[in-house]
Each structure stands twice: as C-alpha cells, then as structure tokens.
JSON list of C-alpha atoms in Angstrom, two decimals:
[
{"chain": "C", "resi": 1, "resn": "MET", "atom": "CA", "xyz": [8.75, 39.72, 33.30]},
{"chain": "C", "resi": 2, "resn": "ASN", "atom": "CA", "xyz": [8.16, 38.42, 36.83]},
{"chain": "C", "resi": 3, "resn": "LYS", "atom": "CA", "xyz": [11.05, 37.63, 39.15]},
{"chain": "C", "resi": 4, "resn": "ASN", "atom": "CA", "xyz": [10.73, 33.87, 38.53]},
{"chain": "C", "resi": 5, "resn": "THR", "atom": "CA", "xyz": [10.98, 34.10, 34.75]},
{"chain": "C", "resi": 6, "resn": "LYS", "atom": "CA", "xyz": [14.45, 33.50, 33.40]},
{"chain": "C", "resi": 7, "resn": "PRO", "atom": "CA", "xyz": [15.72, 36.14, 30.92]},
{"chain": "C", "resi": 8, "resn": "LEU", "atom": "CA", "xyz": [16.21, 33.64, 28.09]},
{"chain": "C", "resi": 9, "resn": "LYS", "atom": "CA", "xyz": [12.69, 32.26, 28.47]},
{"chain": "C", "resi": 10, "resn": "TYR", "atom": "CA", "xyz": [11.29, 35.79, 28.58]},
{"chain": "C", "resi": 11, "resn": "ILE", "atom": "CA", "xyz": [13.01, 36.64, 25.29]},
{"chain": "C", "resi": 12, "resn": "PHE", "atom": "CA", "xyz": [11.69, 33.53, 23.57]},
{"chain": "C", "resi": 13, "resn": "GLU", "atom": "CA", "xyz": [8.18, 33.95, 24.96]},
{"chain": "C", "resi": 14, "resn": "ASN", "atom": "CA", "xyz": [7.93, 37.48, 23.60]},
{"chain": "C", "resi": 15, "resn": "HIS", "atom": "CA", "xyz": [9.93, 37.36, 20.38]},
{"chain": "C", "resi": 16, "resn": "PHE", "atom": "CA", "xyz": [10.38, 33.83, 19.04]},
{"chain": "C", "resi": 17, "resn": "HIS", "atom": "CA", "xyz": [7.13, 33.38, 17.11]},
{"chain": "C", "resi": 18, "resn": "GLN", "atom": "CA", "xyz": [7.46, 36.63, 15.19]},
{"chain": "C", "resi": 19, "resn": "THR", "atom": "CA", "xyz": [11.18, 36.20, 14.61]},
{"chain": "C", "resi": 20, "resn": "TRP", "atom": "CA", "xyz": [10.77, 32.59, 13.50]},
{"chain": "C", "resi": 21, "resn": "ASN", "atom": "CA", "xyz": [8.46, 33.60, 10.67]},
{"chain": "C", "resi": 22, "resn": "ASN", "atom": "CA", "xyz": [11.16, 35.95, 9.39]},
{"chain": "C", "resi": 23, "resn": "ILE", "atom": "CA", "xyz": [14.14, 33.59, 9.64]},
{"chain": "C", "resi": 24, "resn": "LYS", "atom": "CA", "xyz": [12.82, 30.06, 9.13]},
{"chain": "C", "resi": 25, "resn": "HIS", "atom": "CA", "xyz": [13.63, 30.21, 5.42]},
{"chain": "C", "resi": 26, "resn": "LYS", "atom": "CA", "xyz": [17.32, 30.17, 6.41]},
{"chain": "C", "resi": 27, "resn": "PHE", "atom": "CA", "xyz": [17.00, 26.69, 7.91]},
{"chain": "C", "resi": 28, "resn": "PRO", "atom": "CA", "xyz": [16.46, 23.40, 6.05]},
{"chain": "C", "resi": 29, "resn": "LYS", "atom": "CA", "xyz": [12.75, 22.54, 5.93]},
{"chain": "C", "resi": 30, "resn": "ASN", "atom": "CA", "xyz": [13.30, 19.12, 7.49]},
{"chain": "C", "resi": 31, "resn": "LEU", "atom": "CA", "xyz": [14.52, 20.90, 10.66]},
{"chain": "C", "resi": 32, "resn": "HIS", "atom": "CA", "xyz": [11.57, 23.27, 11.05]},
{"chain": "C", "resi": 33, "resn": "SER", "atom": "CA", "xyz": [9.40, 20.92, 13.11]},
{"chain": "C", "resi": 34, "resn": "SER", "atom": "CA", "xyz": [12.33, 19.90, 15.32]},
{"chain": "C", "resi": 35, "resn": "ILE", "atom": "CA", "xyz": [13.25, 23.53, 16.04]},
{"chain": "C", "resi": 36, "resn": "TRP", "atom": "CA", "xyz": [9.63, 24.44, 16.77]},
{"chain": "C", "resi": 37, "resn": "ASN", "atom": "CA", "xyz": [9.11, 21.42, 19.05]},
{"chain": "C", "resi": 38, "resn": "ASN", "atom": "CA", "xyz": [12.27, 22.05, 21.07]},
{"chain": "C", "resi": 39, "resn": "VAL", "atom": "CA", "xyz": [11.46, 25.71, 21.61]},
{"chain": "C", "resi": 40, "resn": "SER", "atom": "CA", "xyz": [7.89, 24.79, 22.60]},
{"chain": "C", "resi": 41, "resn": "LYS", "atom": "CA", "xyz": [9.18, 22.24, 25.12]},
{"chain": "C", "resi": 42, "resn": "PHE", "atom": "CA", "xyz": [11.56, 24.83, 26.52]},
{"chain": "C", "resi": 43, "resn": "LEU", "atom": "CA", "xyz": [8.76, 27.40, 26.96]},
{"chain": "C", "resi": 44, "resn": "ASP", "atom": "CA", "xyz": [6.52, 24.83, 28.69]},
{"chain": "C", "resi": 45, "resn": "CYS", "atom": "CA", "xyz": [9.28, 23.59, 30.99]},
{"chain": "C", "resi": 46, "resn": "GLY", "atom": "CA", "xyz": [8.15, 23.77, 34.62]},
{"chain": "C", "resi": 47, "resn": "ASP", "atom": "CA", "xyz": [4.59, 24.84, 33.72]},
{"chain": "C", "resi": 48, "resn": "ILE", "atom": "CA", "xyz": [2.45, 23.17, 36.40]},
{"chain": "C", "resi": 49, "resn": "SER", "atom": "CA", "xyz": [-0.59, 23.22, 34.13]},
{"chain": "C", "resi": 50, "resn": "ARG", "atom": "CA", "xyz": [1.18, 20.49, 32.15]},
{"chain": "C", "resi": 51, "resn": "GLY", "atom": "CA", "xyz": [1.88, 18.30, 35.15]},
{"chain": "C", "resi": 52, "resn": "TYR", "atom": "CA", "xyz": [3.81, 18.48, 38.39]},
{"chain": "C", "resi": 53, "resn": "THR", "atom": "CA", "xyz": [5.13, 16.63, 41.40]},
{"chain": "C", "resi": 54, "resn": "ALA", "atom": "CA", "xyz": [3.92, 17.70, 44.85]},
{"chain": "C", "resi": 55, "resn": "PHE", "atom": "CA", "xyz": [5.94, 17.36, 48.06]},
{"chain": "C", "resi": 56, "resn": "LYS", "atom": "CA", "xyz": [4.11, 17.66, 51.38]},
{"chain": "C", "resi": 57, "resn": "CYS", "atom": "CA", "xyz": [5.68, 18.11, 54.80]},
{"chain": "C", "resi": 58, "resn": "ASN", "atom": "CA", "xyz": [4.23, 15.63, 57.30]},
{"chain": "C", "resi": 59, "resn": "GLN", "atom": "CA", "xyz": [4.72, 18.05, 60.17]},
{"chain": "C", "resi": 60, "resn": "CYS", "atom": "CA", "xyz": [3.41, 21.39, 58.91]},
{"chain": "C", "resi": 61, "resn": "SER", "atom": "CA", "xyz": [1.49, 20.15, 55.84]},
{"chain": "C", "resi": 62, "resn": "HIS", "atom": "CA", "xyz": [3.25, 22.70, 53.65]},
{"chain": "C", "resi": 63, "resn": "MET", "atom": "CA", "xyz": [3.01, 21.74, 49.99]},
{"chain": "C", "resi": 64, "resn": "HIS", "atom": "CA", "xyz": [5.83, 22.32, 47.51]},
{"chain": "C", "resi": 65, "resn": "ILE", "atom": "CA", "xyz": [4.97, 21.89, 43.84]},
{"chain": "C", "resi": 66, "resn": "VAL", "atom": "CA", "xyz": [7.53, 21.33, 41.11]},
{"chain": "C", "resi": 67, "resn": "GLY", "atom": "CA", "xyz": [6.46, 21.41, 37.46]},
{"chain": "C", "resi": 68, "resn": "PHE", "atom": "CA", "xyz": [7.65, 18.65, 35.16]},
{"chain": "C", "resi": 69, "resn": "SER", "atom": "CA", "xyz": [10.82, 19.46, 33.26]},
{"chain": "C", "resi": 70, "resn": "CYS", "atom": "CA", "xyz": [10.94, 19.31, 29.46]},
{"chain": "C", "resi": 71, "resn": "LYS", "atom": "CA", "xyz": [14.08, 17.11, 29.19]},
{"chain": "C", "resi": 72, "resn": "SER", "atom": "CA", "xyz": [15.14, 19.09, 26.12]},
{"chain": "C", "resi": 73, "resn": "ARG", "atom": "CA", "xyz": [18.84, 19.77, 25.57]},
{"chain": "C", "resi": 74, "resn": "PHE", "atom": "CA", "xyz": [17.85, 23.16, 24.17]},
{"chain": "C", "resi": 75, "resn": "CYS", "atom": "CA", "xyz": [16.45, 24.18, 27.55]},
{"chain": "C", "resi": 76, "resn": "SER", "atom": "CA", "xyz": [18.86, 26.27, 29.63]},
{"chain": "C", "resi": 77, "resn": "SER", "atom": "CA", "xyz": [17.95, 24.27, 32.76]},
{"chain": "C", "resi": 78, "resn": "CYS", "atom": "CA", "xyz": [17.48, 20.73, 31.44]},
{"chain": "C", "resi": 79, "resn": "GLY", "atom": "CA", "xyz": [20.35, 21.09, 28.99]},
{"chain": "C", "resi": 80, "resn": "LYS", "atom": "CA", "xyz": [22.69, 22.03, 31.84]},
{"chain": "C", "resi": 81, "resn": "ILE", "atom": "CA", "xyz": [21.62, 18.95, 33.80]},
{"chain": "C", "resi": 82, "resn": "TYR", "atom": "CA", "xyz": [22.06, 16.79, 30.70]},
{"chain": "C", "resi": 83, "resn": "ALA", "atom": "CA", "xyz": [25.57, 18.16, 30.16]},
{"chain": "C", "resi": 84, "resn": "GLU", "atom": "CA", "xyz": [26.55, 17.62, 33.81]},
{"chain": "C", "resi": 85, "resn": "ASN", "atom": "CA", "xyz": [25.29, 14.02, 33.78]},
{"chain": "C", "resi": 86, "resn": "TRP", "atom": "CA", "xyz": [27.11, 13.39, 30.51]},
{"chain": "C", "resi": 87, "resn": "ALA", "atom": "CA", "xyz": [30.33, 14.77, 31.98]},
{"chain": "C", "resi": 88, "resn": "LEU", "atom": "CA", "xyz": [30.02, 12.60, 35.11]},
{"chain": "C", "resi": 89, "resn": "ASN", "atom": "CA", "xyz": [29.40, 9.47, 33.05]},
{"chain": "C", "resi": 90, "resn": "LEU", "atom": "CA", "xyz": [32.30, 10.36, 30.80]},
{"chain": "C", "resi": 91, "resn": "LYS", "atom": "CA", "xyz": [34.61, 10.83, 33.77]},
{"chain": "C", "resi": 92, "resn": "GLU", "atom": "CA", "xyz": [34.03, 7.21, 34.76]},
{"chain": "C", "resi": 93, "resn": "GLN", "atom": "CA", "xyz": [35.15, 6.02, 31.31]},
{"chain": "C", "resi": 94, "resn": "LEU", "atom": "CA", "xyz": [38.33, 8.09, 31.00]},
{"chain": "C", "resi": 95, "resn": "PHE", "atom": "CA", "xyz": [41.73, 6.66, 31.78]},
{"chain": "C", "resi": 96, "resn": "ASP", "atom": "CA", "xyz": [43.46, 8.27, 34.74]},
{"chain": "C", "resi": 97, "resn": "VAL", "atom": "CA", "xyz": [46.17, 9.84, 32.57]},
{"chain": "C", "resi": 98, "resn": "GLN", "atom": "CA", "xyz": [47.01, 13.28, 31.27]},
{"chain": "C", "resi": 99, "resn": "HIS", "atom": "CA", "xyz": [44.72, 14.50, 28.49]},
{"chain": "C", "resi": 100, "resn": "ILE", "atom": "CA", "xyz": [44.85, 17.30, 25.92]},
{"chain": "C", "resi": 101, "resn": "HIS", "atom": "CA", "xyz": [41.99, 19.40, 24.58]},
{"chain": "C", "resi": 102, "resn": "ALA", "atom": "CA", "xyz": [42.17, 20.50, 20.93]},
{"chain": "C", "resi": 103, "resn": "VAL", "atom": "CA", "xyz": [39.73, 22.28, 18.63]},
{"chain": "C", "resi": 104, "resn": "PHE", "atom": "CA", "xyz": [39.47, 21.75, 14.87]},
{"chain": "C", "resi": 105, "resn": "SER", "atom": "CA", "xyz": [37.70, 24.63, 13.14]},
{"chain": "C", "resi": 106, "resn": "LEU", "atom": "CA", "xyz": [36.76, 25.68, 9.61]},
{"chain": "C", "resi": 107, "resn": "PRO", "atom": "CA", "xyz": [37.52, 28.95, 7.83]},
{"chain": "C", "resi": 108, "resn": "THR", "atom": "CA", "xyz": [34.61, 31.34, 7.34]},
{"chain": "C", "resi": 109, "resn": "GLY", "atom": "CA", "xyz": [32.83, 31.35, 4.02]},
{"chain": "C", "resi": 110, "resn": "PHE", "atom": "CA", "xyz": [32.03, 28.46, 1.72]},
{"chain": "C", "resi": 111, "resn": "CYS", "atom": "CA", "xyz": [33.17, 25.65, 4.05]},
{"chain": "C", "resi": 112, "resn": "ARG", "atom": "CA", "xyz": [30.88, 26.67, 6.89]},
{"chain": "C", "resi": 113, "resn": "ASP", "atom": "CA", "xyz": [28.01, 27.48, 4.52]},
{"chain": "C", "resi": 114, "resn": "PHE", "atom": "CA", "xyz": [28.31, 24.03, 2.95]},
{"chain": "C", "resi": 115, "resn": "PHE", "atom": "CA", "xyz": [27.81, 22.25, 6.27]},
{"chain": "C", "resi": 116, "resn": "PHE", "atom": "CA", "xyz": [24.88, 24.53, 7.12]},
{"chain": "C", "resi": 117, "resn": "SER", "atom": "CA", "xyz": [23.05, 23.22, 4.05]},
{"chain": "C", "resi": 118, "resn": "HIS", "atom": "CA", "xyz": [24.37, 19.66, 4.39]},
{"chain": "C", "resi": 119, "resn": "ARG", "atom": "CA", "xyz": [24.23, 18.97, 8.11]},
{"chain": "C", "resi": 120, "resn": "PHE", "atom": "CA", "xyz": [24.20, 15.22, 7.59]},
{"chain": "C", "resi": 121, "resn": "LYS", "atom": "CA", "xyz": [27.83, 15.68, 6.55]},
{"chain": "C", "resi": 122, "resn": "LEU", "atom": "CA", "xyz": [28.87, 16.98, 9.98]},
{"chain": "C", "resi": 123, "resn": "GLN", "atom": "CA", "xyz": [29.81, 13.47, 11.02]},
{"chain": "C", "resi": 124, "resn": "ASP", "atom": "CA", "xyz": [32.49, 13.59, 8.35]},
{"chain": "C", "resi": 125, "resn": "LEU", "atom": "CA", "xyz": [34.13, 16.46, 10.26]},
{"chain": "C", "resi": 126, "resn": "ALA", "atom": "CA", "xyz": [34.38, 14.23, 13.32]},
{"chain": "C", "resi": 127, "resn": "LYS", "atom": "CA", "xyz": [35.87, 11.42, 11.23]},
{"chain": "C", "resi": 128, "resn": "ALA", "atom": "CA", "xyz": [38.39, 13.83, 9.69]},
{"chain": "C", "resi": 129, "resn": "ALA", "atom": "CA", "xyz": [39.44, 15.06, 13.14]},
{"chain": "C", "resi": 130, "resn": "TYR", "atom": "CA", "xyz": [39.97, 11.48, 14.31]},
{"chain": "C", "resi": 131, "resn": "GLN", "atom": "CA", "xyz": [42.01, 10.64, 11.22]},
{"chain": "C", "resi": 132, "resn": "SER", "atom": "CA", "xyz": [44.15, 13.73, 11.84]},
{"chain": "C", "resi": 133, "resn": "LEU", "atom": "CA", "xyz": [44.85, 12.61, 15.41]},
{"chain": "C", "resi": 134, "resn": "LYS", "atom": "CA", "xyz": [45.57, 9.11, 14.21]},
{"chain": "C", "resi": 135, "resn": "TYR", "atom": "CA", "xyz": [48.12, 10.54, 11.77]},
{"chain": "C", "resi": 136, "resn": "VAL", "atom": "CA", "xyz": [49.83, 12.56, 14.52]},
{"chain": "C", "resi": 137, "resn": "PHE", "atom": "CA", "xyz": [50.08, 9.56, 16.85]},
{"chain": "C", "resi": 138, "resn": "LYS", "atom": "CA", "xyz": [51.35, 7.32, 14.06]},
{"chain": "C", "resi": 139, "resn": "LYS", "atom": "CA", "xyz": [54.12, 9.85, 13.33]},
{"chain": "C", "resi": 140, "resn": "SER", "atom": "CA", "xyz": [55.12, 9.49, 16.97]},
{"chain": "C", "resi": 141, "resn": "GLY", "atom": "CA", "xyz": [55.20, 5.71, 16.73]},
{"chain": "C", "resi": 142, "resn": "ILE", "atom": "CA", "xyz": [52.01, 5.25, 18.73]},
{"chain": "C", "resi": 143, "resn": "HIS", "atom": "CA", "xyz": [49.47, 2.63, 17.67]},
{"chain": "C", "resi": 144, "resn": "SER", "atom": "CA", "xyz": [46.76, 2.87, 20.35]},
{"chain": "C", "resi": 145, "resn": "PHE", "atom": "CA", "xyz": [45.41, 6.02, 22.02]},
{"chain": "C", "resi": 146, "resn": "GLY", "atom": "CA", "xyz": [42.20, 7.32, 23.55]},
{"chain": "C", "resi": 147, "resn": "ALA", "atom": "CA", "xyz": [40.04, 10.12, 22.11]},
{"chain": "C", "resi": 148, "resn": "ILE", "atom": "CA", "xyz": [36.62, 11.66, 22.62]},
{"chain": "C", "resi": 149, "resn": "ILE", "atom": "CA", "xyz": [35.31, 13.78, 19.76]},
{"chain": "C", "resi": 150, "resn": "ASN", "atom": "CA", "xyz": [32.34, 16.15, 20.01]},
{"chain": "C", "resi": 151, "resn": "ILE", "atom": "CA", "xyz": [30.71, 18.28, 17.30]},
{"chain": "C", "resi": 152, "resn": "HIS", "atom": "CA", "xyz": [29.74, 21.88, 18.09]},
{"chain": "C", "resi": 153, "resn": "THR", "atom": "CA", "xyz": [27.81, 23.90, 15.54]},
{"chain": "C", "resi": 154, "resn": "PHE", "atom": "CA", "xyz": [27.71, 27.40, 17.06]},
{"chain": "C", "resi": 155, "resn": "SER", "atom": "CA", "xyz": [30.22, 29.84, 18.48]},
{"chain": "C", "resi": 156, "resn": "ARG", "atom": "CA", "xyz": [29.81, 31.80, 21.71]},
{"chain": "C", "resi": 157, "resn": "ASN", "atom": "CA", "xyz": [28.02, 34.63, 19.91]},
{"chain": "C", "resi": 158, "resn": "LEU", "atom": "CA", "xyz": [25.60, 32.03, 18.42]},
{"chain": "C", "resi": 159, "resn": "ASP", "atom": "CA", "xyz": [26.92, 32.38, 14.87]},
{"chain": "C", "resi": 160, "resn": "TRP", "atom": "CA", "xyz": [26.97, 29.23, 12.73]},
{"chain": "C", "resi": 161, "resn": "ASN", "atom": "CA", "xyz": [30.44, 27.83, 13.28]},
{"chain": "C", "resi": 162, "resn": "PRO", "atom": "CA", "xyz": [30.81, 24.04, 12.95]},
{"chain": "C", "resi": 163, "resn": "HIS", "atom": "CA", "xyz": [33.91, 22.87, 14.79]},
{"chain": "C", "resi": 164, "resn": "ILE", "atom": "CA", "xyz": [35.22, 19.81, 16.59]},
{"chain": "C", "resi": 165, "resn": "HIS", "atom": "CA", "xyz": [36.31, 19.54, 20.22]},
{"chain": "C", "resi": 166, "resn": "CYS", "atom": "CA", "xyz": [38.69, 16.66, 20.96]},
{"chain": "C", "resi": 167, "resn": "ILE", "atom": "CA", "xyz": [39.90, 15.29, 24.26]},
{"chain": "C", "resi": 168, "resn": "PHE", "atom": "CA", "xyz": [42.67, 12.77, 23.78]},
{"chain": "C", "resi": 169, "resn": "THR", "atom": "CA", "xyz": [45.34, 11.02, 25.80]},
{"chain": "C", "resi": 170, "resn": "TYR", "atom": "CA", "xyz": [48.73, 12.66, 26.01]},
{"chain": "C", "resi": 171, "resn": "GLY", "atom": "CA", "xyz": [50.37, 9.57, 24.63]},
{"chain": "C", "resi": 172, "resn": "GLY", "atom": "CA", "xyz": [49.57, 5.94, 23.88]},
{"chain": "C", "resi": 173, "resn": "TYR", "atom": "CA", "xyz": [50.96, 2.47, 23.31]},
{"chain": "C", "resi": 174, "resn": "LYS", "atom": "CA", "xyz": [53.37, 1.26, 20.67]},
{"chain": "C", "resi": 175, "resn": "LYS", "atom": "CA", "xyz": [52.36, -1.67, 18.50]},
{"chain": "C", "resi": 176, "resn": "MET", "atom": "CA", "xyz": [54.00, -4.33, 20.62]},
{"chain": "C", "resi": 177, "resn": "ILE", "atom": "CA", "xyz": [53.00, -7.79, 21.72]},
{"chain": "C", "resi": 178, "resn": "ASN", "atom": "CA", "xyz": [52.86, -6.91, 25.41]},
{"chain": "C", "resi": 179, "resn": "GLY", "atom": "CA", "xyz": [51.29, -3.49, 24.75]},
{"chain": "C", "resi": 180, "resn": "LYS", "atom": "CA", "xyz": [52.69, -2.04, 27.96]},
{"chain": "C", "resi": 181, "resn": "ASN", "atom": "CA", "xyz": [55.16, 0.57, 26.76]},
{"chain": "C", "resi": 182, "resn": "LEU", "atom": "CA", "xyz": [53.57, 4.00, 27.06]},
{"chain": "C", "resi": 183, "resn": "ASN", "atom": "CA", "xyz": [54.94, 6.69, 24.75]},
{"chain": "C", "resi": 184, "resn": "LEU", "atom": "CA", "xyz": [54.17, 10.40, 24.67]},
{"chain": "C", "resi": 185, "resn": "PHE", "atom": "CA", "xyz": [53.39, 11.83, 21.28]},
{"chain": "C", "resi": 186, "resn": "HIS", "atom": "CA", "xyz": [55.32, 14.81, 19.90]},
{"chain": "C", "resi": 187, "resn": "THR", "atom": "CA", "xyz": [53.31, 18.05, 20.13]},
{"chain": "C", "resi": 188, "resn": "PRO", "atom": "CA", "xyz": [55.13, 19.70, 17.15]},
{"chain": "C", "resi": 189, "resn": "TYR", "atom": "CA", "xyz": [53.36, 17.22, 14.87]},
{"chain": "C", "resi": 190, "resn": "LEU", "atom": "CA", "xyz": [50.01, 18.49, 16.08]},
{"chain": "C", "resi": 191, "resn": "LYS", "atom": "CA", "xyz": [51.02, 22.12, 15.70]},
{"chain": "C", "resi": 192, "resn": "ASN", "atom": "CA", "xyz": [52.29, 21.54, 12.18]},
{"chain": "C", "resi": 193, "resn": "LEU", "atom": "CA", "xyz": [49.09, 19.71, 11.31]},
{"chain": "C", "resi": 194, "resn": "GLY", "atom": "CA", "xyz": [47.09, 22.81, 12.19]},
{"chain": "C", "resi": 195, "resn": "LYS", "atom": "CA", "xyz": [49.33, 24.98, 9.99]},
{"chain": "C", "resi": 196, "resn": "ASN", "atom": "CA", "xyz": [48.85, 22.71, 7.00]},
{"chain": "C", "resi": 197, "resn": "VAL", "atom": "CA", "xyz": [45.05, 22.49, 7.15]},
{"chain": "C", "resi": 198, "resn": "HIS", "atom": "CA", "xyz": [43.31, 25.02, 4.88]}
]
C-alpha cells in the first residue's frame, strides 16, 4: 500500500473480489449488480486513467491533476461530501427551534432477519416511527410538529441492524384557528412508548 492509498480502499482492492464470491449468496440477487457497481466506482474513484481535471499555474506552469470522483455514497470520500451537503441543505429547511434526536431500533433475531430479506419493507419502519411520534404529540395535545426521519441499515460494527433516526421539534402547535400557540410535548409519553414496543 502506497502512502496515497486510503486503508479502506486498500482492503477492498485486495480482498473484495475473493470475499464477494463467498458471501454474495447472503444478499438478495437483485442487489448483486448494485453492490458490485458501487464497489467498482469506489475503487476507480480518483483514477486519472478514467478522466481528470488539470489546473495549471500561469506563473510557474506547474500542473495539478485531480482525478474525477465517483459520486457514489458508498465511497468514503464522496459519501462524506454527500452527507455534508445534505446536512447543509437540511439546516436551511429546519425551524430555528429546539429539536430532539431519537432512535427506533428492532430486537435481534427474526425482526431484523425479516427486513434483510424484504428490504422493500424498510419504508414501513419509517412510517411506523412517524406514527409513533404522531401518537406522542397527540397525547400532548399537539396537532402540528416537524420531523425528519432517516433509515439506517447497519450498526457501527457493520452488522445488519435496521433502525430509524428521527429529528423532531421539541413541541408543536395545538389545533387552533390561529395556529400560534406553541406547546411542548411531554417526554414521559415518549419514554413509555419505548418501553411498550416489543
């Protein structure tokens, strides 16, 4: 590995193809081409043989070449840029109020295994999380609130772990004609909700 090669790319360059042949049976067949294409893009990211942009200094004529990026969210470099841009755009849309971050997770075993084999059902997890929040706010007498819901499918150690991250306003508006009375919701409702979900 040369000094310019990132550790993650080095691992994939040297081990992915052999490992993939041994583990691909664990993934749904309709995802095989997508996985292969994203890893291939990641490995080719910044490779000047696949295109580049050149910058030349008008004074010393020094040339700086930058290989085209892959634009894949799987890529450790491009994915980071994608996430940062997403966060900046999101910041512009959020209300300037206090927010809360909550995570809805599934128990290990059958529930997680089910969503591994039926990934098209993951959107139902997001809908369930929203309905849970809606229930909590309704119990607090709040009709309108703001929420952003994001699906994550892996844990920090890269195990399959579908879970939902929610960012929501610490309060909302009652169902009133003028819609200007801001109420805070009661956190015990949210805590009790987590205790009752199995």
